[in-house]
Short mmCIF file of C-alpha atoms in Angstrom, two decimals:
data_model
loop_
_atom_site.label_atom_id
_atom_site.label_comp_id
_atom_site.label_asym_id
_atom_site.label_seq_id
_atom_site.Cartn_x
_atom_site.Cartn_y
_atom_site.Cartn_z
CA MET A 1 67.28 99.17 105.13
CA ASP A 2 65.49 101.02 108.05
CA ILE A 3 67.02 103.03 110.74
CA SER A 4 65.88 102.24 114.22
CA PRO A 5 67.14 103.36 117.37
CA GLY A 6 68.24 99.77 118.00
CA THR A 7 70.61 100.15 114.91
CA TRP A 8 71.89 103.39 116.10
CA ASN A 9 72.43 102.09 119.67
CA SER A 10 74.13 98.70 118.27
CA SER A 11 76.50 100.91 116.08
CA PHE A 12 77.60 103.34 118.31
CA GLY A 13 77.70 101.05 121.60
CA GLY A 14 74.80 102.73 123.28
CA ALA A 15 72.15 101.50 125.63
CA GLY A 16 71.21 98.76 123.61
CA SER A 17 74.92 97.30 122.96
CA GLY A 18 75.93 96.85 126.63
CA GLY A 19 77.83 100.39 126.68
CA GLY A 20 80.25 99.26 124.34
CA SER A 21 81.75 96.92 126.85
CA LEU A 22 83.66 93.46 125.67
CA SER A 23 80.49 91.61 126.95
CA GLY A 24 78.11 93.47 124.82
CA PRO A 25 76.15 92.09 121.96
CA TRP A 26 78.29 94.34 119.44
CA TYR A 27 81.55 92.65 120.62
CA SER A 28 80.01 89.41 120.64
CA THR A 29 78.67 89.66 117.01
CA HIS A 30 81.72 91.53 115.49
CA LYS A 31 84.70 89.82 117.89
CA THR A 32 85.97 88.01 114.76
CA GLN A 33 86.05 90.72 112.62
CA LEU A 34 87.26 92.92 115.03
CA LEU A 35 90.34 90.46 115.44
CA GLY A 36 90.91 90.57 111.84
CA ALA A 37 91.00 94.59 111.99
CA LEU A 38 93.39 94.61 114.55
CA LEU A 39 95.43 92.04 112.72
CA ALA A 40 95.40 94.04 109.51
CA ALA A 41 95.99 97.46 111.33
CA ALA A 42 99.07 95.92 113.17
CA SER A 43 100.53 94.23 109.93
CA ASN A 44 100.20 97.50 108.19
CA PHE A 45 101.89 99.33 110.95
CA LEU A 46 104.72 96.76 110.78
CA ILE A 47 105.26 97.03 106.94
CA SER A 48 105.77 100.68 107.49
CA VAL A 49 108.30 100.03 110.35
CA SER A 50 110.08 97.44 107.95
CA LEU A 51 110.25 99.95 105.01
CA ASN A 52 111.72 102.69 107.15
CA ILE A 53 114.08 100.42 108.43
CA GLN A 54 115.14 99.46 104.94
CA LYS A 55 115.60 102.97 103.97
CA CYS A 56 117.81 103.89 106.90
CA ALA A 57 120.09 100.60 106.01
CA HIS A 58 120.54 102.15 102.29
CA LEU A 59 121.25 105.63 103.69
CA ARG A 60 123.99 104.19 106.30
CA LEU A 61 125.58 102.12 103.34
CA VAL A 62 125.70 105.11 100.99
CA CYS A 63 127.21 107.22 103.68
CA ARG A 64 130.21 104.56 104.47
CA ALA A 65 133.53 105.07 102.97
CA GLU A 66 133.88 101.32 101.99
CA GLN A 67 130.53 100.09 99.93
CA LYS A 68 129.15 96.96 100.20
CA PRO A 69 125.89 95.26 98.81
CA TYR A 70 122.54 96.19 100.91
CA TYR A 71 121.79 92.27 101.20
CA ARG A 72 124.89 91.97 103.26
CA SER A 73 123.36 94.47 105.74
CA LYS A 74 121.84 92.91 108.76
CA LEU A 75 119.60 96.03 109.19
CA TRP A 76 118.04 95.67 105.57
CA TRP A 77 117.46 91.92 106.47
CA CYS A 78 115.65 92.82 109.73
CA GLY A 79 113.33 95.17 107.58
CA ILE A 80 112.87 92.35 105.05
CA THR A 81 111.95 89.84 107.76
CA LEU A 82 109.46 92.55 109.44
CA LEU A 83 107.91 93.08 105.96
CA GLY A 84 107.30 89.44 105.29
CA LEU A 85 105.59 89.40 108.58
CA GLY A 86 103.55 92.26 107.92
CA GLU A 87 102.14 90.51 104.50
CA LEU A 88 101.78 87.35 106.34
CA GLY A 89 99.28 89.11 108.81
CA ASN A 90 97.71 90.93 106.33
CA PHE A 91 96.99 87.65 104.40
CA THR A 92 95.90 86.02 107.68
CA ALA A 93 93.66 89.40 108.41
CA TYR A 94 91.40 88.22 105.23
CA GLY A 95 90.22 85.23 106.77
CA PHE A 96 89.23 86.88 109.92
CA ALA A 97 87.29 89.92 108.47
CA PRO A 98 85.74 91.06 105.23
CA ILE A 99 87.38 92.60 102.33
CA THR A 100 85.50 96.04 102.88
CA LEU A 101 87.51 96.26 106.23
CA VAL A 102 90.74 94.98 105.69
CA ALA A 103 91.54 96.95 102.20
CA PRO A 104 90.74 100.49 103.89
CA LEU A 105 93.29 99.83 106.66
CA GLY A 106 96.11 100.09 104.32
CA CYS A 107 96.20 103.74 105.08
CA VAL A 108 97.74 102.49 108.67
CA SER A 109 100.80 101.86 106.67
CA VAL A 110 101.09 105.35 104.91
CA THR A 111 99.86 107.17 108.34
CA GLY A 112 102.35 105.06 110.21
CA SER A 113 105.30 105.61 107.94
CA ALA A 114 104.92 109.59 108.16
CA PHE A 115 105.44 109.24 111.99
CA ILE A 116 107.77 106.38 111.88
CA SER A 117 110.33 108.62 109.50
CA VAL A 118 110.69 111.04 112.27
CA PHE A 119 112.43 108.55 114.48
CA PHE A 120 114.21 106.37 111.52
CA LEU A 121 115.16 109.23 109.04
CA LYS A 122 115.36 112.06 111.17
CA ARG A 123 112.52 114.06 109.41
CA THR A 124 110.47 116.73 110.66
CA MET A 125 107.16 116.33 111.96
CA ARG A 126 104.64 118.32 109.52
CA THR A 127 101.35 120.05 110.40
CA ALA A 128 99.69 117.88 107.22
CA ASP A 129 100.96 114.93 108.88
CA ILE A 130 99.11 115.65 112.36
CA LEU A 131 96.11 116.72 110.43
CA GLY A 132 96.11 113.54 107.81
CA GLY A 133 96.69 111.27 110.65
CA THR A 134 93.83 112.76 112.94
CA LEU A 135 91.52 112.23 109.93
CA THR A 136 92.88 108.61 109.05
CA ILE A 137 92.39 107.67 112.51
CA THR A 138 88.90 108.91 112.75
CA GLY A 139 88.14 107.12 109.37
CA ILE A 140 89.46 103.77 110.73
CA TYR A 141 87.02 104.08 113.93
CA LEU A 142 84.04 104.51 111.47
CA LEU A 143 85.26 101.63 109.42
CA VAL A 144 85.58 99.36 112.24
CA THR A 145 82.28 100.48 113.66
CA PHE A 146 80.14 100.03 110.73
CA THR A 147 81.53 97.58 108.55
CA PRO A 148 78.75 94.85 108.06
CA ASN A 149 78.73 91.78 109.86
CA VAL A 150 79.09 88.95 107.42
CA PRO A 151 80.05 85.19 108.32
CA GLN A 152 83.93 84.58 107.51
CA GLU A 153 83.66 81.08 107.29
CA LEU A 154 83.83 80.42 103.61
CA THR A 155 83.90 76.79 102.40
CA ALA A 156 85.02 75.73 99.14
CA ARG A 157 81.54 75.17 97.77
CA GLN A 158 80.70 78.88 98.81
CA VAL A 159 83.52 80.02 96.92
CA GLN A 160 82.38 78.16 93.83
CA ASN A 161 79.11 79.30 93.75
CA TYR A 162 80.28 82.91 94.30
CA LEU A 163 82.46 82.43 91.11
CA VAL A 164 79.50 81.64 89.17
CA SER A 165 77.13 84.00 90.05
CA TRP A 166 75.90 86.24 87.43
CA PRO A 167 76.78 89.68 89.33
CA PHE A 168 80.27 88.55 89.36
CA LEU A 169 80.26 87.29 85.96
CA VAL A 170 78.93 90.53 84.54
CA TYR A 171 81.66 92.22 86.65
CA SER A 172 84.42 90.09 85.67
CA ILE A 173 83.34 90.92 81.94
CA VAL A 174 83.36 94.25 82.20
CA GLU A 175 86.75 94.46 84.14
CA ILE A 176 88.07 92.43 81.29
CA ILE A 177 86.97 94.88 78.74
CA ILE A 178 88.46 97.87 80.62
CA PHE A 179 91.69 96.30 81.27
CA CYS A 180 91.90 95.17 77.44
CA ILE A 181 91.63 98.65 76.38
CA LEU A 182 93.86 100.11 79.11
CA LEU A 183 96.35 97.54 77.97
CA TYR A 184 95.99 98.36 74.55
CA PHE A 185 96.79 101.86 75.22
CA TYR A 186 99.80 101.15 77.28
CA LYS A 187 101.38 98.77 74.80
CA ARG A 188 100.28 99.71 71.52
CA LYS A 189 99.71 103.57 71.76
CA ALA A 190 102.95 103.81 74.48
CA VAL A 191 100.69 105.72 76.98
CA LYS A 192 102.05 105.43 80.30
CA HIS A 193 100.14 108.15 82.25
CA ILE A 194 99.74 107.35 86.01
CA MET A 195 96.06 106.93 85.85
CA VAL A 196 96.49 104.49 82.99
CA LEU A 197 99.13 102.47 85.10
CA LEU A 198 97.32 102.59 88.49
CA MET A 199 93.86 101.73 87.03
CA MET A 200 95.41 98.56 85.76
CA VAL A 201 96.89 97.90 88.97
CA ALA A 202 93.46 98.47 90.77
CA LEU A 203 91.63 96.05 88.27
CA LEU A 204 94.13 93.40 88.88
CA ALA A 205 93.94 94.08 92.81
CA SER A 206 90.29 93.45 92.96
CA LEU A 207 91.13 89.91 91.44
CA THR A 208 93.99 89.87 94.00
CA VAL A 209 92.17 90.46 97.29
CA ILE A 210 89.06 88.00 96.04
CA ALA A 211 91.17 85.23 95.94
CA VAL A 212 93.26 85.94 99.00
CA LYS A 213 90.06 86.13 100.76
CA ALA A 214 89.09 82.81 99.53
CA VAL A 215 92.62 80.96 100.02
CA SER A 216 93.04 82.55 103.61
CA SER A 217 89.54 81.60 104.78
CA MET A 218 89.76 77.81 103.41
CA ILE A 219 93.21 77.77 105.02
CA ALA A 220 91.51 78.79 108.29
CA LEU A 221 88.73 76.21 107.97
CA SER A 222 91.35 73.59 107.19
CA VAL A 223 93.48 74.23 110.47
CA ASN A 224 90.32 74.46 112.37
CA GLY A 225 89.50 70.79 111.29
CA LYS A 226 87.30 71.33 108.49
CA MET A 227 89.37 70.14 105.39
CA GLN A 228 89.13 72.35 102.33
CA LEU A 229 92.46 71.94 100.64
CA THR A 230 91.44 68.96 98.97
CA HIS A 231 88.85 71.09 96.53
CA SER A 232 90.22 72.30 93.23
CA ILE A 233 88.66 75.83 93.90
CA PHE A 234 91.51 76.27 96.58
CA TYR A 235 94.39 75.78 94.03
CA ILE A 236 92.59 77.79 91.14
CA MET A 237 92.03 80.58 93.32
CA SER A 238 95.94 80.26 94.71
CA VAL A 239 97.02 80.52 91.00
CA LEU A 240 94.62 83.44 90.48
CA MET A 241 96.15 85.09 93.47
CA ALA A 242 99.84 84.57 92.42
CA THR A 243 99.31 85.65 89.02
CA SER A 244 97.21 88.84 89.56
CA CYS A 245 99.64 89.94 92.15
CA ALA A 246 102.58 89.22 90.02
CA PHE A 247 101.30 91.46 87.26
CA GLN A 248 99.88 94.12 89.87
CA ILE A 249 103.42 94.51 91.20
CA LYS A 250 104.89 94.91 87.58
CA PHE A 251 102.51 97.97 86.73
CA LEU A 252 103.11 99.48 90.12
CA ASN A 253 106.93 99.18 89.77
CA GLN A 254 106.40 100.86 86.33
CA ALA A 255 104.70 103.63 88.06
CA MET A 256 106.86 104.02 90.63
CA HIS A 257 109.70 104.39 88.15
CA LEU A 258 108.02 107.06 86.20
CA TYR A 259 106.46 109.23 88.93
CA GLU A 260 107.21 110.28 92.13
CA ALA A 261 106.16 108.18 95.17
CA THR A 262 104.40 111.38 96.51
CA ALA A 263 101.95 110.86 93.59
CA VAL A 264 101.78 107.09 93.23
CA VAL A 265 101.01 106.41 96.87
CA PRO A 266 97.83 108.20 97.39
CA ILE A 267 96.39 107.64 93.76
CA ASN A 268 97.12 103.79 94.40
CA PHE A 269 95.58 103.89 97.70
CA VAL A 270 92.12 105.17 96.64
CA PHE A 271 92.21 103.15 93.70
CA PHE A 272 92.94 99.98 95.27
CA THR A 273 90.69 100.66 98.30
CA THR A 274 87.98 101.50 96.10
CA SER A 275 88.71 98.39 93.79
CA ALA A 276 88.57 95.99 96.56
CA ILE A 277 85.59 97.45 98.44
CA ILE A 278 83.77 96.86 94.99
CA SER A 279 84.71 93.52 94.44
CA GLY A 280 83.94 92.64 98.08
CA VAL A 281 80.44 93.90 97.78
CA ILE A 282 79.94 92.17 94.17
CA PHE A 283 81.72 88.81 94.77
CA TYR A 284 81.26 88.30 98.73
CA ARG A 285 78.02 90.33 98.89
CA GLU A 286 79.35 91.87 102.09
CA PHE A 287 76.86 94.86 102.36
CA GLN A 288 73.90 92.76 101.58
CA SER A 289 72.05 93.07 104.76
CA ALA A 290 73.52 96.41 106.05
CA THR A 291 71.50 99.17 106.94
CA LEU A 292 71.36 102.64 104.96
CA LEU A 293 73.13 104.31 108.03
CA SER A 294 76.08 101.70 108.05
CA VAL A 295 76.46 102.16 104.16
CA PHE A 296 76.55 106.00 104.68
CA MET A 297 78.83 106.02 107.79
CA PHE A 298 81.23 103.43 106.29
CA LEU A 299 81.69 105.41 103.29
CA PHE A 300 82.47 108.24 105.25
CA GLY A 301 85.04 106.54 107.14
CA CYS A 302 86.58 105.56 103.44
CA LEU A 303 86.62 109.13 102.36
CA LEU A 304 88.12 110.49 105.80
CA SER A 305 90.97 108.00 105.18
CA PHE A 306 91.32 108.82 101.55
CA LEU A 307 92.06 112.67 102.58
CA GLY A 308 93.89 111.78 105.23
CA VAL A 309 96.67 110.01 103.09
CA ILE A 310 96.37 112.59 100.31
CA ILE A 311 97.00 115.17 102.76
CA ILE A 312 100.31 113.45 104.19
CA ALA A 313 101.44 112.43 100.99
CA ARG A 314 100.63 115.98 99.45
CA ASN A 315 103.81 118.40 99.03
CA LYS A 316 105.97 115.68 100.70
CA LYS A 317 109.43 116.24 99.49
CA GLU A 318 111.47 112.91 98.65
CA GLY A 319 114.93 112.54 99.80
CA HIS A 320 117.33 111.98 96.80
CA LEU A 321 120.96 110.87 97.22
CA GLN A 322 123.43 112.85 96.27
CA ILE A 323 125.52 111.50 93.22
CA PRO A 324 128.88 113.30 92.48
CA PHE A 325 129.39 114.58 89.05
CA ILE A 326 132.60 114.43 86.86
CA ASP A 327 134.02 117.51 85.70
CA CYS A 328 135.07 116.83 82.30
CA GLY A 329 138.16 119.24 82.33
CA HIS A 330 140.12 116.83 84.99
CA ILE A 331 139.68 113.96 82.58
CA PRO A 332 142.86 113.49 80.62
CA GLY A 333 142.62 113.98 76.69
CA GLN A 334 139.03 115.80 77.09
CA LYS A 335 138.67 119.81 76.25
CA LEU A 336 134.94 119.64 77.46
CA THR A 337 133.79 122.21 80.01
CA GLY A 338 130.43 120.37 81.00
CA LYS A 339 129.79 117.61 83.37
CA ILE A 340 129.02 114.15 83.15
CA GLN A 341 126.31 112.59 85.64
CA PRO A 342 126.34 109.05 86.59
CA ASP A 343 123.89 106.98 84.48
CA SER A 344 121.26 105.90 87.04
CA HIS A 345 120.60 102.38 85.42
CA SER A 346 124.28 101.55 85.33
CA SER A 347 127.43 101.36 87.60
CA CYS A 348 129.20 103.13 84.88
CA TYR A 349 129.19 107.09 83.89
CA GLY A 350 128.01 108.40 80.80
CA THR A 351 129.70 108.16 77.27
CA LEU A 352 132.28 110.67 76.29
CA ASN A 353 132.03 111.27 72.47
CA LYS A 354 135.39 112.12 70.60
CA GLU A 355 135.97 113.21 67.39
CA ASP A 356 137.60 110.31 66.04
CA ASP A 357 134.42 108.29 66.84
CA SER A 358 136.20 106.21 69.49
CA VAL A 359 134.00 105.65 72.65
CA LYS A 360 135.24 105.31 76.26
CA ARG A 361 133.11 104.75 79.41
CA GLN A 362 134.45 106.12 82.50
CA SER A 363 133.99 104.11 85.84
#
């Protein structure tokens, strides 16, 4: 890992790299992963647009005098369609760029949502949003510039070799032990701390990104004429991808149910990105030939992205729908003077206990 002037120039697009032009050596060697980075950034931005559109659709439905299910809203379906396209773009990006580059670009979704909400949800732009966005953009630039250049054509045989390599086997054993310990505290001890939940999400995410990278790369090779779909490893990785993703969503939804999104989003991003980078380094050996300077600047770019997301999410007030209360004094037969709040998990209002033990629910 030597740091030479040629390395510095090629990293920054200096004299040795053709001035950073599209015809320079840097672009020639990084054009595939640059395409993946642009695709990942655009996909995450599209996801942030879709989430804001869905939120806008829900708010419009609440304000209407005649209520109707959200799935009958054209605006909501528009948001869902964009969300599907964004996730498809993210999946495709793993076939062109390393995990260590695609995973951190999830910060585009958080940053984009902060700015897009100004237009869709009429929220005010904060100084923290501008500062966080600046740090995130700087971090993205460093990530793209100093990401290790590794071959992105992964055949089924290469994936099999990676799967049985001793570094990944050791990593898998350690990860399984940690996950089982966390799951024991979650199930048996009823410990539902945000760190416990999101650490389980991150451990599952490391398997998800490994499988997504393998499946996406094998599909890309098959489309280009090098058939990989006949190998059993393709279907093994597909099942691993679907299973780990399903459980990941389960624990993430649990965290979102128990804690505010302003706390879940930044912690989940940091945990997920860290876990994805570690899995990319161990499984796909993406930093095997990287220079010390590239590793340092890449990690510094990750740190800036983490800080940017945390600053944007910090002290961000969440909008809550105003749910009306029922004054018990206006209910026939009731002498209570308190108020009953609607049950957030039901379409009915809370139970009124009467002295004769008969129970009525007010809808």
